[in-house]
Coordinates of N, CA and C in Angstrom, one line a residue:
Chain A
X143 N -9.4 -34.7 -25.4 CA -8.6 -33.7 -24.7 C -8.6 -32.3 -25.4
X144 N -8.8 -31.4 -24.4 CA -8.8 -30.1 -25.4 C -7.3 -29.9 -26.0
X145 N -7.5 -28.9 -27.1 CA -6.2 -28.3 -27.9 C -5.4 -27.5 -27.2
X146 N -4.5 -27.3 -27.0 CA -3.8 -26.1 -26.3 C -2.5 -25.4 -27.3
X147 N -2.7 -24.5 -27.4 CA -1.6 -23.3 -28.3 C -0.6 -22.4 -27.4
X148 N 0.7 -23.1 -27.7 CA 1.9 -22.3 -26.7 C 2.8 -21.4 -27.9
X149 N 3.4 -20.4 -27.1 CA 4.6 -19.7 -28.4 C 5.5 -20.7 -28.2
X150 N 6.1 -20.9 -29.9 CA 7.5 -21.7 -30.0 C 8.3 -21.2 -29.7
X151 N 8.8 -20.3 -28.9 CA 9.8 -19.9 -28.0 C 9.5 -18.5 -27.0
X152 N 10.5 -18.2 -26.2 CA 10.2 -17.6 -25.8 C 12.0 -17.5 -25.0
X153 N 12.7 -16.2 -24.3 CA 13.6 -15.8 -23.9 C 13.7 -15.1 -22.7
X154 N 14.1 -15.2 -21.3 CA 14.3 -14.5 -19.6 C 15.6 -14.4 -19.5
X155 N 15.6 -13.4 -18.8 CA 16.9 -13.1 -18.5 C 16.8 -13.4 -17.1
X156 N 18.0 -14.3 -16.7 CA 18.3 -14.9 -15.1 C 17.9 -13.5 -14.2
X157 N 17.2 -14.4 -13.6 CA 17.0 -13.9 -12.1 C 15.8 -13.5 -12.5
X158 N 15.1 -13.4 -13.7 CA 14.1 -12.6 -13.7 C 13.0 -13.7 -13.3
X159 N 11.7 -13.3 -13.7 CA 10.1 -14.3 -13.7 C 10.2 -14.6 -15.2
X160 N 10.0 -16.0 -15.3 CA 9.5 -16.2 -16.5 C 8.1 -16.8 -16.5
X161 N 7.2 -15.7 -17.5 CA 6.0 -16.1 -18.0 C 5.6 -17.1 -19.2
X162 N 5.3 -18.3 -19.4 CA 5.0 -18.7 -19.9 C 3.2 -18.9 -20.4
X163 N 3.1 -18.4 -21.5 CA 1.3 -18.9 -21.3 C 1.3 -20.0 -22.4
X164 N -0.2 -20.4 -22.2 CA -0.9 -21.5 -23.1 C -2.4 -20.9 -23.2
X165 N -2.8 -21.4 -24.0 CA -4.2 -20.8 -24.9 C -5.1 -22.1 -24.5
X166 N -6.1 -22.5 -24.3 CA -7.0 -23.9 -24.0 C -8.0 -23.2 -24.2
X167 N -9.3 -22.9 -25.5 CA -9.7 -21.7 -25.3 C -11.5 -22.7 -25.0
X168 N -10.8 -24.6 -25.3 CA -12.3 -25.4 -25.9 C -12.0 -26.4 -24.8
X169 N -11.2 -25.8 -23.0 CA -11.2 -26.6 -21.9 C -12.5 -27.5 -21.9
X170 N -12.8 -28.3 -21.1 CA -14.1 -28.6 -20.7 C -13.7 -29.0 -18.9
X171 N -14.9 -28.8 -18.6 CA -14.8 -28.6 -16.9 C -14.5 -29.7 -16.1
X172 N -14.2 -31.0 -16.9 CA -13.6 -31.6 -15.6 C -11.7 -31.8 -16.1
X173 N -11.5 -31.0 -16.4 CA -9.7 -31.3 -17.7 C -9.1 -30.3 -16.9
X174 N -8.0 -31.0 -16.1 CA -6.7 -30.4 -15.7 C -5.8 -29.6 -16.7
X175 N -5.4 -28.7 -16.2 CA -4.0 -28.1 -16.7 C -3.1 -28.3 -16.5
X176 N -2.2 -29.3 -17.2 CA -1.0 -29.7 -16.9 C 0.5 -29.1 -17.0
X177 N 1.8 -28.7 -16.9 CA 3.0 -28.7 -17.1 C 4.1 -29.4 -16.9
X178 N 4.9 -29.8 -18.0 CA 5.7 -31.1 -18.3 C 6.7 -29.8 -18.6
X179 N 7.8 -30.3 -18.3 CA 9.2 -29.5 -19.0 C 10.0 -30.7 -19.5
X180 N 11.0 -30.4 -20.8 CA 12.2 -31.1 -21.1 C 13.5 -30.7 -21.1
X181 N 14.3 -30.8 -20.2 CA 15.3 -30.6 -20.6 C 16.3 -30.9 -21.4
X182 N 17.0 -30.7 -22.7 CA 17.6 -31.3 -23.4 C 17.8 -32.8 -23.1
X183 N 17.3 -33.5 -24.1 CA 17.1 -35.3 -24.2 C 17.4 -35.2 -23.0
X184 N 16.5 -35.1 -21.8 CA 16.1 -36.2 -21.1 C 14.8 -36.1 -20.6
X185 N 14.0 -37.1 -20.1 CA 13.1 -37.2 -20.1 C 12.1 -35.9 -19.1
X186 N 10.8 -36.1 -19.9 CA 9.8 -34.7 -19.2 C 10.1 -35.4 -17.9
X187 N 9.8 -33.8 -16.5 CA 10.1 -33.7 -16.2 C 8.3 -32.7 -15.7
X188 N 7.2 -33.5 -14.4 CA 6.4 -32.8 -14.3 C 6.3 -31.6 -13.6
X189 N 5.8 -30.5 -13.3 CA 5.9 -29.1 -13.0 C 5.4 -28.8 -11.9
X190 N 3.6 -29.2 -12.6 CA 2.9 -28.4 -11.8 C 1.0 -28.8 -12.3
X191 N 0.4 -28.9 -11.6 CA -1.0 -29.1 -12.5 C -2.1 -28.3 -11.0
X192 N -3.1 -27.8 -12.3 CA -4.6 -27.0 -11.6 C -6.0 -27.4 -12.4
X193 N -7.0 -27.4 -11.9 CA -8.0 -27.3 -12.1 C -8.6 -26.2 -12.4
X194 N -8.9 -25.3 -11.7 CA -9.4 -23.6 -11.4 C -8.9 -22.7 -10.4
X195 N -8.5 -23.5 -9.8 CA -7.8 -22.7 -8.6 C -6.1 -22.6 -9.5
X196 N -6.0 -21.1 -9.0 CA -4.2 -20.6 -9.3 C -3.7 -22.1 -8.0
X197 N -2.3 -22.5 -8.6 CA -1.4 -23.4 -7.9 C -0.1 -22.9 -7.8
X198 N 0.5 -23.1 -6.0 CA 2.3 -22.9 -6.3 C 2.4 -23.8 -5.7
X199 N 3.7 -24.7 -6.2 CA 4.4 -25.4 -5.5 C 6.4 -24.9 -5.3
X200 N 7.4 -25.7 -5.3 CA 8.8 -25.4 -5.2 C 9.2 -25.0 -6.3
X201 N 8.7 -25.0 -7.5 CA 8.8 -25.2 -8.9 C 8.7 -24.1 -9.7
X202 N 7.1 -23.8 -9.6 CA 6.7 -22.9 -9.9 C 5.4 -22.7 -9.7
X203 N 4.6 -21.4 -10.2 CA 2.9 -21.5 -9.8 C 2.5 -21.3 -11.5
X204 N 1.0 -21.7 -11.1 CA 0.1 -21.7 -12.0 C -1.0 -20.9 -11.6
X205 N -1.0 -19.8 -12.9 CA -2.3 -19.3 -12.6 C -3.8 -19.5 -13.9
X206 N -4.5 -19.7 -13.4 CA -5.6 -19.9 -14.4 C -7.0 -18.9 -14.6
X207 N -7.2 -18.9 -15.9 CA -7.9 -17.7 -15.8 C -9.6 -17.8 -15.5
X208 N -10.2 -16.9 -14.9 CA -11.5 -17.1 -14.2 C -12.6 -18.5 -15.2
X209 N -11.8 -17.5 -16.7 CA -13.2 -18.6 -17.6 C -12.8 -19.8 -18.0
X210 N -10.9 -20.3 -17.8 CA -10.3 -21.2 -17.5 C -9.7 -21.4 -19.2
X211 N -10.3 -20.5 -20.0 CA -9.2 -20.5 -21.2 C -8.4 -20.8 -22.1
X212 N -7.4 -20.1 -20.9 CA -6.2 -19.9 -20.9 C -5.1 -19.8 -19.0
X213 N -4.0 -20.3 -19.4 CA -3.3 -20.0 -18.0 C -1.8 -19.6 -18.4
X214 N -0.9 -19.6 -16.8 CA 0.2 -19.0 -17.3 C 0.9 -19.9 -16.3
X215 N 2.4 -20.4 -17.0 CA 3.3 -20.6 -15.9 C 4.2 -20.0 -15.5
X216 N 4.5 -19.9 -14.3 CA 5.1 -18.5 -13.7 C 6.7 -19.3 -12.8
X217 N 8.2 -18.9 -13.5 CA 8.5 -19.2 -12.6 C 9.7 -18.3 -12.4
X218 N 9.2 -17.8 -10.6 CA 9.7 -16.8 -10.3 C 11.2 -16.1 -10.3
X219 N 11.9 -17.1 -10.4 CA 13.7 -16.5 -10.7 C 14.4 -17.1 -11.2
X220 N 14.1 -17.3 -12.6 CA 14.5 -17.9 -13.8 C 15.8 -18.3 -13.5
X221 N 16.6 -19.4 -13.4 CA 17.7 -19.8 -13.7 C 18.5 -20.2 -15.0
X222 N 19.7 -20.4 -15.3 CA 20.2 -21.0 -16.6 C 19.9 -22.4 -17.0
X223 N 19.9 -23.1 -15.2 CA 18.9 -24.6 -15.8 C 17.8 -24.8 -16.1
X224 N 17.0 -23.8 -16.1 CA 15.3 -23.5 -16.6 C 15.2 -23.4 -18.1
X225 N 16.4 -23.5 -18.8 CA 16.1 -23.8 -20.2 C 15.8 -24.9 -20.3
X226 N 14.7 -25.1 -21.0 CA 13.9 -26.3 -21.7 C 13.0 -26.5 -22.6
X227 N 12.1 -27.0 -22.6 CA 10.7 -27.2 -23.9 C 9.9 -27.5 -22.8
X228 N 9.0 -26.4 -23.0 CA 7.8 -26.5 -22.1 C 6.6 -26.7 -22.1
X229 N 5.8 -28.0 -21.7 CA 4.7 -28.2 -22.4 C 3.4 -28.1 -22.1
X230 N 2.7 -27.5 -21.8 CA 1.3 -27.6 -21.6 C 0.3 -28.5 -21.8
X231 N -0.5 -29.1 -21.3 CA -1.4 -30.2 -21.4 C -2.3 -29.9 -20.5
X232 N -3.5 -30.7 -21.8 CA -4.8 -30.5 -20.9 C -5.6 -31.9 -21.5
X233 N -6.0 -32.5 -19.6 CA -6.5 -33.8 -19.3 C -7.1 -33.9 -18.6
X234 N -8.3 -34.9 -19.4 CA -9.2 -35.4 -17.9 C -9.0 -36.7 -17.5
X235 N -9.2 -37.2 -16.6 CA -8.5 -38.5 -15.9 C -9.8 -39.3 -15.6
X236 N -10.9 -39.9 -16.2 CA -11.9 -40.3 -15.5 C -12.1 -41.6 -15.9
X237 N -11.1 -42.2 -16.3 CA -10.7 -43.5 -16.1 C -8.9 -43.9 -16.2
X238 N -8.9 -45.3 -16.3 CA -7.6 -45.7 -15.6 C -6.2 -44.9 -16.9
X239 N -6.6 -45.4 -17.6 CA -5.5 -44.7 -18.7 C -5.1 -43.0 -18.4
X240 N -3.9 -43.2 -18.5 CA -3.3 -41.8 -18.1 C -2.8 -41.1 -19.5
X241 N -2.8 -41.7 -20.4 CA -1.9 -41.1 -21.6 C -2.2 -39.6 -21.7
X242 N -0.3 -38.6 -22.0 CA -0.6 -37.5 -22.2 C -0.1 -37.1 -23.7
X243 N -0.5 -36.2 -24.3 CA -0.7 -35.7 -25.7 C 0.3 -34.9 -25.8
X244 N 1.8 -34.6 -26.3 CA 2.5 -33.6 -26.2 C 2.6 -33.2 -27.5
X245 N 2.5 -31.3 -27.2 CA 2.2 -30.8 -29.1 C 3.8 -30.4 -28.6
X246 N 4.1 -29.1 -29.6 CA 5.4 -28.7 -29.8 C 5.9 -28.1 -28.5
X247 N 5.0 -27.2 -27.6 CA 6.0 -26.6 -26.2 C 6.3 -25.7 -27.0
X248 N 6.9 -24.9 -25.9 CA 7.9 -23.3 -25.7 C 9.4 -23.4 -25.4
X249 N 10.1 -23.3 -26.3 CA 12.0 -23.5 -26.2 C 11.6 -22.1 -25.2
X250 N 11.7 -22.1 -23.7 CA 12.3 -21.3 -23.4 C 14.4 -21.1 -22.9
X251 N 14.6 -20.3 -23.5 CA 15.7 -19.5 -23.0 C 16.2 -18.9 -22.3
X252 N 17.0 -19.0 -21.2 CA 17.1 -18.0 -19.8 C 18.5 -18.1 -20.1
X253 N 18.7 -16.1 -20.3 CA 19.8 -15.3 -20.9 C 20.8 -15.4 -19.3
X254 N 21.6 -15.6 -19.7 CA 22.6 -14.7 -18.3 C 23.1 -13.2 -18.6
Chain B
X52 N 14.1 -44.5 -3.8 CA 13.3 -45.0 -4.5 C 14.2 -44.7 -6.0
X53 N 14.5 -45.2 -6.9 CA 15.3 -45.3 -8.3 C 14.2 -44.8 -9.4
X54 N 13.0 -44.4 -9.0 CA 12.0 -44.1 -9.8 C 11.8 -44.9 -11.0
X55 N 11.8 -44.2 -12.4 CA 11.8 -45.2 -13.1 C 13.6 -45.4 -14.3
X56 N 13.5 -46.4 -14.3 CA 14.6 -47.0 -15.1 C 14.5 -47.5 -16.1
X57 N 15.8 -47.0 -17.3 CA 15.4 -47.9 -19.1 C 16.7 -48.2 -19.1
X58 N 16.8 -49.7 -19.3 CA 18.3 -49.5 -20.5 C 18.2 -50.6 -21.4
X59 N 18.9 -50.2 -22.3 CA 20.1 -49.4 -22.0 C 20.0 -47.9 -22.4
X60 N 21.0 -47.2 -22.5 CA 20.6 -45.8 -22.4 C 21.6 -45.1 -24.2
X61 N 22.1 -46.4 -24.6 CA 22.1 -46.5 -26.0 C 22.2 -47.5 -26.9
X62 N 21.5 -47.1 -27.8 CA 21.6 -48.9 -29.0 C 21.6 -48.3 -30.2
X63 N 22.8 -49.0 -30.8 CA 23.0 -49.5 -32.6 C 22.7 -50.8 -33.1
X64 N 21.5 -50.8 -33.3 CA 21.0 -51.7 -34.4 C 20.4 -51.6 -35.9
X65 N 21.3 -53.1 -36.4 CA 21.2 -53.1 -37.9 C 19.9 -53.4 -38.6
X66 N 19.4 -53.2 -39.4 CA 18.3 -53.1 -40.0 C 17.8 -54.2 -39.8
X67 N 16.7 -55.0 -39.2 CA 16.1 -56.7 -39.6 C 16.6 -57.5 -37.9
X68 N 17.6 -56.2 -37.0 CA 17.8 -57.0 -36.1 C 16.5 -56.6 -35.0
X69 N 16.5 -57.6 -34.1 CA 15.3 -57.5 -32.7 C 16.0 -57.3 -31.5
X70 N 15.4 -56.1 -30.8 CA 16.1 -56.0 -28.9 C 14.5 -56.0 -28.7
X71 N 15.0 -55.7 -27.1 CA 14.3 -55.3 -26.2 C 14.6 -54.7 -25.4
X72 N 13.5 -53.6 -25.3 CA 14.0 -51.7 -23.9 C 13.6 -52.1 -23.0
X73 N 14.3 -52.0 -21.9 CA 14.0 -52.2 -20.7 C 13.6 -51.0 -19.9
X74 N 12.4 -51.3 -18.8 CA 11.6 -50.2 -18.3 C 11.6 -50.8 -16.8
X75 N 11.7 -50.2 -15.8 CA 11.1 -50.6 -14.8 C 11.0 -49.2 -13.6
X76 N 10.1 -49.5 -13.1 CA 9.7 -48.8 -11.4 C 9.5 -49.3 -10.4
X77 N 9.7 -48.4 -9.4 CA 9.4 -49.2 -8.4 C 8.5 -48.0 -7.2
X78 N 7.9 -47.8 -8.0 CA 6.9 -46.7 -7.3 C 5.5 -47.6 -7.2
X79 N 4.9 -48.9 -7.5 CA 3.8 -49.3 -7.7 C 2.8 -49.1 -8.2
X80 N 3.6 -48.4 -9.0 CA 2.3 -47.6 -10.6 C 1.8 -48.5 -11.5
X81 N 0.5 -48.6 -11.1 CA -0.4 -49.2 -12.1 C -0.3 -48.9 -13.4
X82 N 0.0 -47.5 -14.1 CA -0.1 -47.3 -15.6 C 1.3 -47.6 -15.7
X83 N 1.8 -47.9 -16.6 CA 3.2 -47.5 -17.6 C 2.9 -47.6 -19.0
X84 N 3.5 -46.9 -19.3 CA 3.7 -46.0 -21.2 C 4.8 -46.1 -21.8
X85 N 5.1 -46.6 -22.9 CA 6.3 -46.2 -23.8 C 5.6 -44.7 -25.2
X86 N 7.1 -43.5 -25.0 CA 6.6 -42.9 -25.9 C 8.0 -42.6 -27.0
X87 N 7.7 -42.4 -28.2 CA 9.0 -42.1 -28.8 C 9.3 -40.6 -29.0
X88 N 10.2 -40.0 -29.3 CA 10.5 -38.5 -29.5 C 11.5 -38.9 -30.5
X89 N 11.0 -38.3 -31.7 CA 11.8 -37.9 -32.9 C 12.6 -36.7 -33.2
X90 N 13.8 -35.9 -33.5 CA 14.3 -34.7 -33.5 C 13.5 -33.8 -33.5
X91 N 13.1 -32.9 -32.8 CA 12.8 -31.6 -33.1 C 11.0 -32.1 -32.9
X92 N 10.7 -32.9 -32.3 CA 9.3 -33.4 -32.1 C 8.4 -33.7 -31.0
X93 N 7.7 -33.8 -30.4 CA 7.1 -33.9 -29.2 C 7.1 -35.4 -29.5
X94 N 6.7 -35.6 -28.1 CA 6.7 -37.2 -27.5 C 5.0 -38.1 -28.0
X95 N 5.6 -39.0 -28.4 CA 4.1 -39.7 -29.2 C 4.3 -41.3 -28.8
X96 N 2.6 -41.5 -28.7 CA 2.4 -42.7 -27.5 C 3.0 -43.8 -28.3
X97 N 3.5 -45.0 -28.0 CA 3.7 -46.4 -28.3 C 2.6 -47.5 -28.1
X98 N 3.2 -47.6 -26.8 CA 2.3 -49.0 -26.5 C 1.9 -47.9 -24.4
X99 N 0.6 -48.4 -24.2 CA 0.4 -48.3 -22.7 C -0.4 -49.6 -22.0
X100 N -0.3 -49.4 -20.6 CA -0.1 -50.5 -19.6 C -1.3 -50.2 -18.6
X101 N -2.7 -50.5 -18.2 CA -3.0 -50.5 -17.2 C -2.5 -51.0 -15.9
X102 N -2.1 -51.8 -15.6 CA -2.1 -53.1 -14.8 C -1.3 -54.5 -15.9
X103 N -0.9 -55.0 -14.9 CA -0.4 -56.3 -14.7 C -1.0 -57.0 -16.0
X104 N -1.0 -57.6 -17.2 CA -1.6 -58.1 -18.6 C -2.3 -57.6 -18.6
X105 N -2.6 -56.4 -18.8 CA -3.3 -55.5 -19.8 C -2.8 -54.3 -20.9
X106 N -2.9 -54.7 -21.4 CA -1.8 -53.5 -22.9 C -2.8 -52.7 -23.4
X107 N -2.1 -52.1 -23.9 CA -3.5 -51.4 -25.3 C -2.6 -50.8 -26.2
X108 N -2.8 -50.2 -27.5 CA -1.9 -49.4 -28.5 C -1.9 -47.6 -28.0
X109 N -1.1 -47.0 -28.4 CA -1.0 -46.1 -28.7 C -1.2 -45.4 -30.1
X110 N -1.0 -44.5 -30.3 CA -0.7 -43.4 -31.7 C 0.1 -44.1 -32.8
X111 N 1.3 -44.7 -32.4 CA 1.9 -45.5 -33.3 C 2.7 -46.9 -32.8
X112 N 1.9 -48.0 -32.9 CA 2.5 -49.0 -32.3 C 3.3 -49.8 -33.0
X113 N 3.0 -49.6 -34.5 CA 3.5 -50.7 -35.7 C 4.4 -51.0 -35.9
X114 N 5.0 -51.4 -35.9 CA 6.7 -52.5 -35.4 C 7.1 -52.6 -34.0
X115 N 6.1 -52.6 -33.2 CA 6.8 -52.7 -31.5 C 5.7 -53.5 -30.9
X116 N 6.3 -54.5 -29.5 CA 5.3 -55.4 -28.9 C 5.7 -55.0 -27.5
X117 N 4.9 -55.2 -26.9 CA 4.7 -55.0 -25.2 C 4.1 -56.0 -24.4
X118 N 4.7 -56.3 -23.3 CA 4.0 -57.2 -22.1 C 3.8 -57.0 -21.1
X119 N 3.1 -57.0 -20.6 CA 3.1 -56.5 -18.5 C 3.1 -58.0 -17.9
X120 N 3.7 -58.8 -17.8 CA 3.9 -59.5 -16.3 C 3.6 -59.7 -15.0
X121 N 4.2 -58.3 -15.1 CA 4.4 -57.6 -13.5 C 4.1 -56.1 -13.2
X122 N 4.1 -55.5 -12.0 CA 3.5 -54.3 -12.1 C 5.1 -53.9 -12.4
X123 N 6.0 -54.1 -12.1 CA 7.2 -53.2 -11.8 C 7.7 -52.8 -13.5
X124 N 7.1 -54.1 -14.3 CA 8.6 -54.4 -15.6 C 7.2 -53.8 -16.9
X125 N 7.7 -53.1 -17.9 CA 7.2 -53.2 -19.1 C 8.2 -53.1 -20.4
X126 N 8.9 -54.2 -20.5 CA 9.7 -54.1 -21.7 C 9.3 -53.6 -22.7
X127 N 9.5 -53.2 -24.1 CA 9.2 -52.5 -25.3 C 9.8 -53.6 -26.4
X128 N 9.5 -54.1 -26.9 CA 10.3 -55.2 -27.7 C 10.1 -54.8 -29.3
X129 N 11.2 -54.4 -30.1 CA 11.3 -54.3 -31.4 C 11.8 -55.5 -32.1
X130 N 10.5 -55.7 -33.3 CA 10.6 -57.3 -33.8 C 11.5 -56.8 -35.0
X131 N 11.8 -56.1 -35.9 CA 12.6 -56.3 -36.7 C 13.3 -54.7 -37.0
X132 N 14.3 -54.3 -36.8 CA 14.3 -52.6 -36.4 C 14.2 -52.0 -37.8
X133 N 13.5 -50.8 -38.0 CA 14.3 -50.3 -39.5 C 14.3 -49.2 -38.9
X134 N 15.3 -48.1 -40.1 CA 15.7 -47.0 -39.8 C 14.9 -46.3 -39.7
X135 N 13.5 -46.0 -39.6 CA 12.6 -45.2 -39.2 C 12.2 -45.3 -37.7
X136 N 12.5 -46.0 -36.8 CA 13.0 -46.4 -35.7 C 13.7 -45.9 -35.3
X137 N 15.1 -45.6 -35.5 CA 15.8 -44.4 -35.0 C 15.0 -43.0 -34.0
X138 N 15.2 -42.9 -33.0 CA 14.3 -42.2 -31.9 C 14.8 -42.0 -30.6
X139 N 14.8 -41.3 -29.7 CA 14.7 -41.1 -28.4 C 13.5 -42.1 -27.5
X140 N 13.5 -43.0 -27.2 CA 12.7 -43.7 -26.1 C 12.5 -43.4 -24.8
X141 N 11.1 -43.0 -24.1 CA 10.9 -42.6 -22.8 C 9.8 -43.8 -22.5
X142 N 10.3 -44.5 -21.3 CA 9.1 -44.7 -20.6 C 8.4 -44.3 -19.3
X143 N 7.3 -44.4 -18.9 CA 6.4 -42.8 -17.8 C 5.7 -44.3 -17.4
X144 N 5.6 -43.9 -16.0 CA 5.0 -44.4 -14.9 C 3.6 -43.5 -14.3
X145 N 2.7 -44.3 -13.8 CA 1.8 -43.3 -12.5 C 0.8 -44.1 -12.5
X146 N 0.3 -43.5 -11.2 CA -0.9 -43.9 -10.4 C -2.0 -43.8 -11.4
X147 N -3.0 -44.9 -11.0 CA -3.9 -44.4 -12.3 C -5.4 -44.8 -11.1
X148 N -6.5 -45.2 -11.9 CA -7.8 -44.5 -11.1 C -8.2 -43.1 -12.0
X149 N -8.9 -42.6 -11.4 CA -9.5 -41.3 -11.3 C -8.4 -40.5 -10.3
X150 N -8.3 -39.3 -11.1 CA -7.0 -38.4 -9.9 C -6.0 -37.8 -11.1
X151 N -6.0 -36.7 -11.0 CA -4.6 -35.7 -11.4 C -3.2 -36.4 -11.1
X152 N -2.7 -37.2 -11.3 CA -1.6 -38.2 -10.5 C -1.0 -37.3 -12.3
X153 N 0.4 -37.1 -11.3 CA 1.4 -36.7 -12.4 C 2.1 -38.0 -12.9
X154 N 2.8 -38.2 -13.8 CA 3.9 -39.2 -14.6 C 4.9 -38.9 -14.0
X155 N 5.7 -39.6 -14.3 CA 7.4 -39.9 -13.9 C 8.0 -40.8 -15.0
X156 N 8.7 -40.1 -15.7 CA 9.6 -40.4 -17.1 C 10.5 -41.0 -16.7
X157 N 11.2 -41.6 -17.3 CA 12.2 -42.3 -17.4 C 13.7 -41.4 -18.3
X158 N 15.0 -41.6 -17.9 CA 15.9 -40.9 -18.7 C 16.0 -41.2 -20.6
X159 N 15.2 -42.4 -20.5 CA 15.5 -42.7 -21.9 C 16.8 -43.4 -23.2
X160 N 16.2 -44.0 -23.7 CA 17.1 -44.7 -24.4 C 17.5 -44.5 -26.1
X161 N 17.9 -44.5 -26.5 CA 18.8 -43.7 -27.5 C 18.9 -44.6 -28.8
X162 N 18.3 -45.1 -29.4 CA 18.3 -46.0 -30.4 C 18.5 -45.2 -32.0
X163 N 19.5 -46.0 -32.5 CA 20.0 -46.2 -33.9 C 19.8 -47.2 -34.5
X164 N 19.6 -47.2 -35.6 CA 19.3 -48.4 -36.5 C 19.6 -47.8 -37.7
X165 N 20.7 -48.4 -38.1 CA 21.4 -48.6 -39.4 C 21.1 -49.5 -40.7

């Protein structure tokens, strides 16, 4: 699975967009981009996942970059329960094992 | 649907004692996973589950045993606890095959070992 590099934190002020990026700079072409969130001890909590194509769902969207990189999670009107540890992953699924690799994530903080 | 379920959702056990975490779903998810989370740490594999008797190890399996039975149940069984054991416990469900299929975690269980 490729490496992926997030900031260890990062801070929104409610109501705003919060950007989060990730770095995947050694993707390889058939490896999803994943997003897991934690909210304080309790369990991840999944987001959102893309291939190449930008994704939105109720959540948030995902955009990915043309050469596939790097992407960003976008979510549009940050609340105070959107504090969490945010994790980025990157997987290919081409057989039955699903195991995901969690490095450290983004403490993001949404200010009121 | 109760998604997935662990308990208990806390334990104190003394050094040399043995439990077992209970896991279950009811989504009909072929994979299930135990992972642990240490303070201030990301989540690291245990033991995982293709199907119904089939196990395999994770990243760090060494003092823990696993069985699949059934699709629904994957207990986590600690044979002798030591305090390096002390951890946050998650167990994660999903579809498996080929396919982007997201996980579904469990709330997790809270172990001490004294």
């Amino acid at each position: 699975d490729a490496k992926t590099t997030q900031p260890p934190s990062m801070d929104c002020a409610e109501g705003r967009a919060a950007n989060l990026p990730c770095n995947h700079s050694t993707i390889s072409g058939n490896e999803y981009v994943y997003w897991y969130r934690q909210i304080h001890s309790q369990g991840p909590q999944y987001i959102i996942h893309g291939l190449k194509n930008n994704e939105t769902n109720e959540m948030a969207s995902l955009i990915i970059t043309e050469d596939r990189k790097s992407s960003t999670l976008i979510l549009p009107h940050a609340t105070l329960r959107d504090t969490a540890v945010y994790y980025c992953i990157v997987r290919s699924f081409s057989g039955s094992a699903r195991q995901l690799t969690f490095g450290s994530g983004t403490q993001l903080t949404v200010l009121p | 649907n109760a998604g997935v379920t662990q308990t208990p959702k806390f334990q104190v056990l003394k050094t040399g004692q043995s439990m077992t975490l209970q896991c279950a779903q009811d989504m009909n998810h072929e994979y299930m996973s135990w992972y642990r989370q240490d303070p201030g740490m990301g989540l690291r594999l245990i033991h995982y589950s293709v199907g119904a008797g089939i196990t395999d190890q994770g990243e760090v399996p060494n003092g823990y045993n696993v069985s699949r039975s059934t699709t629904e149940d994957f207990p986590l069984r600690l044979l002798s606890a030591a305090p390096s054991q002390t951890s946050v416990y998650f167990c994660a469900s999903s579809y498996s095959g080929t396919g982007p299929y997201e996980q579904y975690f469990g709330p997790g269980t809270r172990l001490t070992v004294t």
